[in-house]
Tab-separated table of C-alpha atoms and ligand atoms in Angstrom:
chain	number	residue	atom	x	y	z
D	244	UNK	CA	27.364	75.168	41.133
D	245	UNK	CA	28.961	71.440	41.911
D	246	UNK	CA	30.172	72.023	45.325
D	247	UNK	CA	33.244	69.103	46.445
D	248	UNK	CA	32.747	67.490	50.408
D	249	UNK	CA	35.733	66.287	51.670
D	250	UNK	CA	34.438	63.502	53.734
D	251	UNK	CA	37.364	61.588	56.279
D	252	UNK	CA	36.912	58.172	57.054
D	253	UNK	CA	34.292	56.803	54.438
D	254	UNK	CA	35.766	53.869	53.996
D	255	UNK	CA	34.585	53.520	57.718
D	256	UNK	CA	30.764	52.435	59.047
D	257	UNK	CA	29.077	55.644	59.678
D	258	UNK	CA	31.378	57.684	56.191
D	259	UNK	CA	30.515	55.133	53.614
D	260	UNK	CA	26.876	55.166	54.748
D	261	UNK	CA	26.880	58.908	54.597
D	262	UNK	CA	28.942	58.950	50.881
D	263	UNK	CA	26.355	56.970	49.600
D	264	UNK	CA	23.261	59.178	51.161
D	265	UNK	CA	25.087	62.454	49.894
D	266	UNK	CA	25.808	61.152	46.390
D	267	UNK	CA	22.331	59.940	45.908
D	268	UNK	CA	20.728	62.610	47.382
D	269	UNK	CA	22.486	65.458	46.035
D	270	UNK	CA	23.482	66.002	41.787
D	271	UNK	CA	25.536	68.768	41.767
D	272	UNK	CA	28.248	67.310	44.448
D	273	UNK	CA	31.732	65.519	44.514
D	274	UNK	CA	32.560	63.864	47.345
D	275	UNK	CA	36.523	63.290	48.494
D	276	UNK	CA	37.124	60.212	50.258
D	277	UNK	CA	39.945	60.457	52.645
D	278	UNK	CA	40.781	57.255	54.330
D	279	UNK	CA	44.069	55.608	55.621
D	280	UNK	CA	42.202	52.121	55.440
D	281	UNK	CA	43.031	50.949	59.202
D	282	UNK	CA	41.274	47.554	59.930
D	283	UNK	CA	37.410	49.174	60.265
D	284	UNK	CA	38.095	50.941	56.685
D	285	UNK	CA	36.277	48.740	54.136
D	286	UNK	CA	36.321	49.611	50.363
D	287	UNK	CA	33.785	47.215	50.134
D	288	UNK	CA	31.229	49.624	51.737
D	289	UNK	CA	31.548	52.202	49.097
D	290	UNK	CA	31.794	49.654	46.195
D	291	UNK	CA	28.134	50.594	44.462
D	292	UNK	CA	29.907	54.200	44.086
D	293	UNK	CA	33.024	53.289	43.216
D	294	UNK	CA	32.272	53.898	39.542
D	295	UNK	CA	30.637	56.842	39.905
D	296	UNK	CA	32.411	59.784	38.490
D	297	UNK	CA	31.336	62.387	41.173
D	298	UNK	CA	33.254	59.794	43.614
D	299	UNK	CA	36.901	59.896	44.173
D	300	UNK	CA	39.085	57.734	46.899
D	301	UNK	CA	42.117	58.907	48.226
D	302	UNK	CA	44.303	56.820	50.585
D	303	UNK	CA	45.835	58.987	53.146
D	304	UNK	CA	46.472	59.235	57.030
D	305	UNK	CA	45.463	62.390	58.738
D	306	UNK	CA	48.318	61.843	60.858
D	307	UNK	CA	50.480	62.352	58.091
D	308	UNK	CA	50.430	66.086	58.028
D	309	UNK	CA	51.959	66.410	54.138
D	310	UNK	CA	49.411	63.590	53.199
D	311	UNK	CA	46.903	65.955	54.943
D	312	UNK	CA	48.232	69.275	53.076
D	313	UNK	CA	48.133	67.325	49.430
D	314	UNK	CA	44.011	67.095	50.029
D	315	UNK	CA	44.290	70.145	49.579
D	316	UNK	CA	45.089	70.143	45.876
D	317	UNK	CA	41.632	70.060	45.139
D	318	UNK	CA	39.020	72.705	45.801
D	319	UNK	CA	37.216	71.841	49.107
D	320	UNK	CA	34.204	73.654	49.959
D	321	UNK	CA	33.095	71.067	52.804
D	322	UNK	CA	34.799	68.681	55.278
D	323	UNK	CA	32.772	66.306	57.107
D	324	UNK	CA	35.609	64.816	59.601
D	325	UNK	CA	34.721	61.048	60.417
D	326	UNK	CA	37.879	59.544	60.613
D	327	UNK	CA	39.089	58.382	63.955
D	328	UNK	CA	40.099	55.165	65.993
D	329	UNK	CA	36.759	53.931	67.328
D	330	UNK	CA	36.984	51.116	69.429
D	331	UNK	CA	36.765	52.050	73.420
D	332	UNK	CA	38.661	48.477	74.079
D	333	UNK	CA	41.288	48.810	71.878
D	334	UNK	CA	41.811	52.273	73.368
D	335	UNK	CA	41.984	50.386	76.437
D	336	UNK	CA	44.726	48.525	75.471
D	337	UNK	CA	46.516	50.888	73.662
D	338	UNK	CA	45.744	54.386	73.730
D	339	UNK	CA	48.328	55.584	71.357
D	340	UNK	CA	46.452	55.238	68.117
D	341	UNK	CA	43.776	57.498	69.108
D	342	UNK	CA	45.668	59.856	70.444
D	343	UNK	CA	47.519	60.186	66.903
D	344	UNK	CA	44.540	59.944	64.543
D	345	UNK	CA	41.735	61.431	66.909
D	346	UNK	CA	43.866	64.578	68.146
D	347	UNK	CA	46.724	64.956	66.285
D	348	UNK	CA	45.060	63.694	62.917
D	349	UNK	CA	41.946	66.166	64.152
D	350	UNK	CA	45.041	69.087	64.171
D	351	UNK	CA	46.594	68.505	60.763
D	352	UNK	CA	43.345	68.662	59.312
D	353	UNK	CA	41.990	71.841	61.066
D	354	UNK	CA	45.324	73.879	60.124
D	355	UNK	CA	45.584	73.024	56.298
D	356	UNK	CA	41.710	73.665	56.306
D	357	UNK	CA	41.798	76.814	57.617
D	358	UNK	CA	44.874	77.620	55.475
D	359	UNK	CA	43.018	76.527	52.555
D	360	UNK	CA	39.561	78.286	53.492
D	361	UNK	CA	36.663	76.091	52.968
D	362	UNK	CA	32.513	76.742	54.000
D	363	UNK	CA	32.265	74.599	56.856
D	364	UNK	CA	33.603	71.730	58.651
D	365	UNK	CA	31.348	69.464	60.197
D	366	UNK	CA	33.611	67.656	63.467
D	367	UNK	CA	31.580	64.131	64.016
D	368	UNK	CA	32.008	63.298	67.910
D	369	UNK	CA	30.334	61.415	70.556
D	370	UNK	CA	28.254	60.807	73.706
D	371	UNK	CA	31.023	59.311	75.377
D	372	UNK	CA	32.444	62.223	75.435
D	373	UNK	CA	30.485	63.370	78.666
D	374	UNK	CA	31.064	60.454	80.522
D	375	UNK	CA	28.302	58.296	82.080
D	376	UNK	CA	24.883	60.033	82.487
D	377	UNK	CA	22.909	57.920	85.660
D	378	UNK	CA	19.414	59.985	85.064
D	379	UNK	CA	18.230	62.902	83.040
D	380	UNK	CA	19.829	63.769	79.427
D	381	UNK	CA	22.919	65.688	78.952
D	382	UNK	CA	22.577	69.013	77.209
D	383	UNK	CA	24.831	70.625	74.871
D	384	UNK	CA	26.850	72.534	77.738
D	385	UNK	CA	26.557	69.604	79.789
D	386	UNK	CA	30.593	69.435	81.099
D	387	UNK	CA	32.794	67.001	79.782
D	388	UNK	CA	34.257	64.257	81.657
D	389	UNK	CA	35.302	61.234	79.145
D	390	UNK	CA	36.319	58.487	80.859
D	391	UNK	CA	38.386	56.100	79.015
D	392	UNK	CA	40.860	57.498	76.626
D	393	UNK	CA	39.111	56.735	73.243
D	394	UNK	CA	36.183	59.130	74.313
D	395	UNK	CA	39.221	61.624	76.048
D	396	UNK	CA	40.554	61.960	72.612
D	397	UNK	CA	37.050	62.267	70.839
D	398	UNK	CA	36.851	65.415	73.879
D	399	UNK	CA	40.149	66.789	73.233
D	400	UNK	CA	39.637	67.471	69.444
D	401	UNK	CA	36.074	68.636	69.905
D	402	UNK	CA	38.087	71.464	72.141
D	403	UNK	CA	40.622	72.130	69.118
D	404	UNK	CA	37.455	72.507	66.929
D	405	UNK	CA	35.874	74.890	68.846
D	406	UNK	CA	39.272	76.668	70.032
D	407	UNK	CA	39.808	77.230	65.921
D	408	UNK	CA	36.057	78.805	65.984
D	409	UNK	CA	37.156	81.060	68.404
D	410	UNK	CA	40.714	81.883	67.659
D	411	UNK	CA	40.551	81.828	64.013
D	412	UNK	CA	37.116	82.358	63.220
D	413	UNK	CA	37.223	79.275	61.432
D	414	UNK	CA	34.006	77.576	60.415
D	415	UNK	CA	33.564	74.751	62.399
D	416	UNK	CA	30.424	72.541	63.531
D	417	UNK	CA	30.478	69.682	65.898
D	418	UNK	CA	27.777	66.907	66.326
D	419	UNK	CA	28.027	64.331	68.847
D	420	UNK	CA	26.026	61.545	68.746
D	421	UNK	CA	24.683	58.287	70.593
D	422	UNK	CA	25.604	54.627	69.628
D	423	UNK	CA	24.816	53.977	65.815
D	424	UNK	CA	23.827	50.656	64.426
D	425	UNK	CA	23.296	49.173	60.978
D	426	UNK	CA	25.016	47.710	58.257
D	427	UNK	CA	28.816	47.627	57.132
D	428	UNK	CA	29.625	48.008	60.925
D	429	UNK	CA	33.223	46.615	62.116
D	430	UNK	CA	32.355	43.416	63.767
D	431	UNK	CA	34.603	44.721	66.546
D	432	UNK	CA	31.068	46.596	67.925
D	433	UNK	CA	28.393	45.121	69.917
D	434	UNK	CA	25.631	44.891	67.786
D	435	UNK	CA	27.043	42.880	64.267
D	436	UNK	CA	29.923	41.424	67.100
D	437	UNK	CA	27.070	39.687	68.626
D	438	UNK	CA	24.989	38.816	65.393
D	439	UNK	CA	28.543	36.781	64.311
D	440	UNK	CA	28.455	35.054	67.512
D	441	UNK	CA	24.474	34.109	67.085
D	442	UNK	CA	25.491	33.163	63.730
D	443	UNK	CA	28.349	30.773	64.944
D	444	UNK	CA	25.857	29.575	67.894
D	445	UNK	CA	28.294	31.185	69.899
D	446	UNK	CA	27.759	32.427	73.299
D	447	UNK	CA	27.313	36.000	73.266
D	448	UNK	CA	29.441	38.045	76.123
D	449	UNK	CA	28.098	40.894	78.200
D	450	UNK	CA	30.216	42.984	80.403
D	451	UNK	CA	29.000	43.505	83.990
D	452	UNK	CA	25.315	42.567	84.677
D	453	UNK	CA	24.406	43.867	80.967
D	454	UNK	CA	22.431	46.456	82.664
D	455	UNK	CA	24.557	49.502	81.036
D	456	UNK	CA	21.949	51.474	78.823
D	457	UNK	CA	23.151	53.277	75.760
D	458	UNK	CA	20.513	55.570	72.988
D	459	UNK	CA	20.747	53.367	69.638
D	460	UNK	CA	20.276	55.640	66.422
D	461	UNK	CA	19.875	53.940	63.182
D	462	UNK	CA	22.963	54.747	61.148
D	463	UNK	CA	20.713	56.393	58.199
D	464	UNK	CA	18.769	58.711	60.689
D	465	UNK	CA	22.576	59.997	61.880
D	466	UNK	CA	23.517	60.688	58.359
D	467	UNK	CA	20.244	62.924	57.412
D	468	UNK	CA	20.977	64.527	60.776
D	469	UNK	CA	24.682	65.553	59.403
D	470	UNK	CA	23.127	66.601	56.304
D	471	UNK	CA	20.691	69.387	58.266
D	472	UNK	CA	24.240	70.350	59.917
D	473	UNK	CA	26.246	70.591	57.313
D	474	UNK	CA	23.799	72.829	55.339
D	475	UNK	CA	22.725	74.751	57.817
D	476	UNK	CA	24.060	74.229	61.420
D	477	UNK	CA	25.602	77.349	63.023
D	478	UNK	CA	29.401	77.213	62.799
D	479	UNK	CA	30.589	77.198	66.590
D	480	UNK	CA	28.111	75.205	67.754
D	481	UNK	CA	27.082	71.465	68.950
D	482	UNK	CA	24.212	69.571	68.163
D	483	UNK	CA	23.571	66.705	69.745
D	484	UNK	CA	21.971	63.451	67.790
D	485	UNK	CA	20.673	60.883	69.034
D	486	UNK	CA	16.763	58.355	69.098
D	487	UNK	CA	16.064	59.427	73.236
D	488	UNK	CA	15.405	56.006	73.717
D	489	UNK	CA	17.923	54.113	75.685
D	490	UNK	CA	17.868	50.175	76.042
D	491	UNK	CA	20.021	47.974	77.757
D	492	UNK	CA	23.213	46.127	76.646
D	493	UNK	CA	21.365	42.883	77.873
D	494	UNK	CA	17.793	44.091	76.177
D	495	UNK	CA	19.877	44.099	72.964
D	496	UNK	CA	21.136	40.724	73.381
D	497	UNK	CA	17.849	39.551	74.345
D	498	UNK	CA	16.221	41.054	71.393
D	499	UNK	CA	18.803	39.372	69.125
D	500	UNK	CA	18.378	36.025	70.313
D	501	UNK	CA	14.335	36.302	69.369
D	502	UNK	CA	15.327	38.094	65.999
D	503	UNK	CA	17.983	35.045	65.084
D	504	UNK	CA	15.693	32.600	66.082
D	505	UNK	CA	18.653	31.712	69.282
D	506	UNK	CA	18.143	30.563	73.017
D	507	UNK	CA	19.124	33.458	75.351
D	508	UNK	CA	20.905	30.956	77.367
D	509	UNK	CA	23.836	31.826	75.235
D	510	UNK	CA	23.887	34.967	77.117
D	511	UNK	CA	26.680	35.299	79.263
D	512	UNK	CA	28.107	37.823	81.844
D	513	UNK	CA	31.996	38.241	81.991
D	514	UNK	CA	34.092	41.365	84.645
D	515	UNK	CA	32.770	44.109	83.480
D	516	UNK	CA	35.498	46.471	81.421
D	517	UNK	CA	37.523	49.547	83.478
D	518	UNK	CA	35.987	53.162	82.969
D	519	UNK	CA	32.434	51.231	81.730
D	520	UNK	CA	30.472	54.083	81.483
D	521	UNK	CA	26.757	52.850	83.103
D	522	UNK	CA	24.477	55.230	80.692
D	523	UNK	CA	24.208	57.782	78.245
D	524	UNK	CA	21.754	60.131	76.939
D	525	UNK	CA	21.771	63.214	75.028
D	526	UNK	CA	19.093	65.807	74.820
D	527	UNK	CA	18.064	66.473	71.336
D	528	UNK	CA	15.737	69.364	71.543
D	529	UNK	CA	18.222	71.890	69.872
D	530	UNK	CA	18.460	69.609	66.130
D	531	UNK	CA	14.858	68.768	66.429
D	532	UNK	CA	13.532	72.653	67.001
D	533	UNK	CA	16.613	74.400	64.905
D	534	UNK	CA	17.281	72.337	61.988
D	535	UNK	CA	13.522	70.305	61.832
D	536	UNK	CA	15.336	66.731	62.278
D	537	UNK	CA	13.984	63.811	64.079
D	538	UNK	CA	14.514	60.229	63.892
D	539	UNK	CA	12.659	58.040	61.632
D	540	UNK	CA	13.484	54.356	62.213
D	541	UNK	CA	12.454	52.884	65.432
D	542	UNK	CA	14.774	50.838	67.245
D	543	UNK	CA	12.719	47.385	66.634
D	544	UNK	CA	12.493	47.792	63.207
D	545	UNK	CA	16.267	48.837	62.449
D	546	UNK	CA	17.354	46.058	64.335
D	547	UNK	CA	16.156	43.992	62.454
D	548	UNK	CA	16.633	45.230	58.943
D	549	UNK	CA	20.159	45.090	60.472
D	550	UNK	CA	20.193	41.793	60.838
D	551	UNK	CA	18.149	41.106	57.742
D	552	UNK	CA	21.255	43.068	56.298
D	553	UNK	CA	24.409	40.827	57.970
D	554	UNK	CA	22.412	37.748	56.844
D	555	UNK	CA	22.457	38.671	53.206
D	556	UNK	CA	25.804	39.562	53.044
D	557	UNK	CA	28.123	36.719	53.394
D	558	UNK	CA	30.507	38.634	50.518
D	559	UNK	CA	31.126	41.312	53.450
D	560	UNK	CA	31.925	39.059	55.970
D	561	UNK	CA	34.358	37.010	53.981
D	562	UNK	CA	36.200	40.370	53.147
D	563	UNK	CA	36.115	41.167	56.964
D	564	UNK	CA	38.116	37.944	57.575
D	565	UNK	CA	40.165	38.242	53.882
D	566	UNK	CA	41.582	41.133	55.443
D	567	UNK	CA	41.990	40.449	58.827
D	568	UNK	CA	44.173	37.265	57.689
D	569	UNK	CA	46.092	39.741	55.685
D	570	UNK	CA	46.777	41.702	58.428
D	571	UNK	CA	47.717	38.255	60.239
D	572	UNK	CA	45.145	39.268	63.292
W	800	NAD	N1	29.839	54.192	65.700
W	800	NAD	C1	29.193	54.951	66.576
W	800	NAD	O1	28.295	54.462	67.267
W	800	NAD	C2	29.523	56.412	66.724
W	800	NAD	C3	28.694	57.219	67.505
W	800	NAD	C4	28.988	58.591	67.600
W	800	NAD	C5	30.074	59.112	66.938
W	800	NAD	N2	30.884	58.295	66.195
W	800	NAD	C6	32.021	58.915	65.490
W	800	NAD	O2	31.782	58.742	64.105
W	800	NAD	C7	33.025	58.611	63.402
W	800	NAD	C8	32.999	57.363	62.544
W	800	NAD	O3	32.768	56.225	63.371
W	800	NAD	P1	32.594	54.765	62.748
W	800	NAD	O4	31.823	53.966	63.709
W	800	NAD	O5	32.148	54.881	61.345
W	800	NAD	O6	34.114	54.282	62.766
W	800	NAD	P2	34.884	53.163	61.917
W	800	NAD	O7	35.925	52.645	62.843
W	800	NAD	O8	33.931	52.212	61.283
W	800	NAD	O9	35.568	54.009	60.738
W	800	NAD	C9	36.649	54.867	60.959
W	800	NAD	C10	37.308	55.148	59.622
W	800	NAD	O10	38.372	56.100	59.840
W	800	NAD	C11	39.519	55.670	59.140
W	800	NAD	N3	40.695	56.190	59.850
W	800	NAD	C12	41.119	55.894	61.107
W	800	NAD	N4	42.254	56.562	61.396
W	800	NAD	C13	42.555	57.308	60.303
W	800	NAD	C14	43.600	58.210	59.975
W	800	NAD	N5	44.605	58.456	60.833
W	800	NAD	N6	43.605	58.802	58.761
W	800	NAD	C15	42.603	58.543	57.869
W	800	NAD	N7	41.605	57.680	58.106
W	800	NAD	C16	41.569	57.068	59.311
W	800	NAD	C17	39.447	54.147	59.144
W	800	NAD	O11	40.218	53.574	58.100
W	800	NAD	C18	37.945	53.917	58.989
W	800	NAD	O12	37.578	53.840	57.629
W	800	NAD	C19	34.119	58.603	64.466
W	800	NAD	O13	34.679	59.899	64.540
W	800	NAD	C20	33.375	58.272	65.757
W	800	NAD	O14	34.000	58.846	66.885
W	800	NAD	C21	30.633	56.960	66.072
């Protein structure tokens, strides 16, 4: 029997690459797209689907709670809850926005769920979300302690997820994973922010001493690893994703430079950001034993398909800066 994912925020980097793997993975599925198209939302990224008819796009803000209620109209059997304000700096500089659509949008969509009744509902969160891990990996009941207000917001509605799993018995599933990279990502991010810059011979700019280390999944590895969860995670409980293979913000550079063909004397160091969380890395024992996932693209080689990917794509970057003069930015 067809069964219809409603999938939030796949106009976004990590959504649209996870419409596309469900839809040409799976036959008998329809896939939802819910997606207010903020500035990261690209229709672009889901335009090879766009005419297929198990594909539908609905424009609509989760902080809109009647917008929210309408999904409903259709028969939902899945959720896979992506859509959020992702940038830590802009979070920085105004908190508001996440607050709205990470918590409040989170809310809307957990109480017309549950009214409605649907299988499962996959909650996509973070690393950040435990604050800066100086050795070791985090577990899964590692405490939380976010520490700038994009990953306090990712926290707080990974708390009304599970609080629904308790008090409601609703079926809810949280993954939180490390840093993704690949293509279609906002050029607001480090990785395709920097490959613009190399592009543009421009110098590239590295907070602090560039020695912060983050865990860099390939974007396609994080969407098989929602797949496992979403058909058979256990409902009330976290799984973390994520390559165990941390690299530093400056290694990254580094590596981009060679890949591009640049001088790393572009690299430069500017004050490093408030709240910089120095590292973090999850433990991913419990996805890899329970649901048989592991990753499968090394971080060389995905970073540079990725840029093999931005290079090709000119189209993608001219509707990056189509829209971000129509925004007047
Ligand atoms: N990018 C990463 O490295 C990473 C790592 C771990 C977890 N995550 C999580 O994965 C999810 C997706 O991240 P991404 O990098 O693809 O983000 P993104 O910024 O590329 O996409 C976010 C999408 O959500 C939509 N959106 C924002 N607010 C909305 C609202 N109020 N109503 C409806 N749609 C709204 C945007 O239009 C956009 O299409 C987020 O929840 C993020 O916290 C991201």
């Amino acid at each position: 029997m067809k069964q219809t994912v409603l999938v939030t925020g796949g106009a976004g980097f990590i959504g649209s690459h996870y419409i596309r793997h469900l839809l040409h993975r799976e036959e008998a599925i329809e896939v939802i797209n819910a997606d207010a198209l903020t500035y990261s939302g690209n229709p672009l990224n889901l335009e090879e689907v766009e005419k297929d008819p198990r594909y539908r796009f609905v424009r609509a803000d989760l902080t809109d709670r009647r917008q929210v209620r309408e999904l409903f109209g259709y028969k939902i059997d899945f959720i896979v809850h992506f859509a959020a304000e992702t940038h830590v700096d802009q979070s920085i500089k105004s908190a508001e926005p996440f607050i709205r659509s990470n918590v409040l949008g989170t809310f809307n969509l957990l109480e017309e769920a549950r009214r409605a009744g649907v299988q499962k509902f996959v909650h996509i969160s973070t690393d950040e979300v435990y604050g800066s891990i100086p050795a070791g990996k985090a577990g899964e009941d590692a405490p939380l302690a976010p520490s700038n207000p994009y990953s306090a917001s990712k926290a707080s509605s990974d708390l009304l997820c599970l609080s629904y799993f308790h008090t409601y018995h609703f079926p809810v599933v949280i993954t939180r994973c490390t840093n993704n990279y690949g293509p279609n990502q906002y050029p607001e991010k480090l990785i395709p922010r920097f490959i613009r810059r190399l592009l543009r011979s421009e110098p590239l700019l590295l907070y602090g001493d560039g020695r912060q280390e983050r865990d860099w999944l390939y974007v396609g590895d994080h969407c098989r690893a929602i797949e496992k969860v979403r058909k058979a995670g256990k409902c009330g409980e976290i799984y973390h994703i994520g390559a165990e293979h941390t690299v530093a913000n400056l290694e990254v550079a580094r590596r981009l430079c060679e890949l591009m063909g640049k001088s790393t004397s572009l690299i430069q160091f500017v004050e490093d950001r408030p709240g910089h969380d120095f590292r973090y890395s999850l433990d991913t024992d419990k996805i890899r034993r329970e649901l048989n996932w592991e990753p499968s693209v090394p971080f060389r080689e995905g970073l540079e398909k990725t840029v093999n990917w931005y290079l090709s794509h000119p189209e993608w970057w001219e509707s990056i800066e189509r829209r971000r003069s129509e925004r007047g930015d």
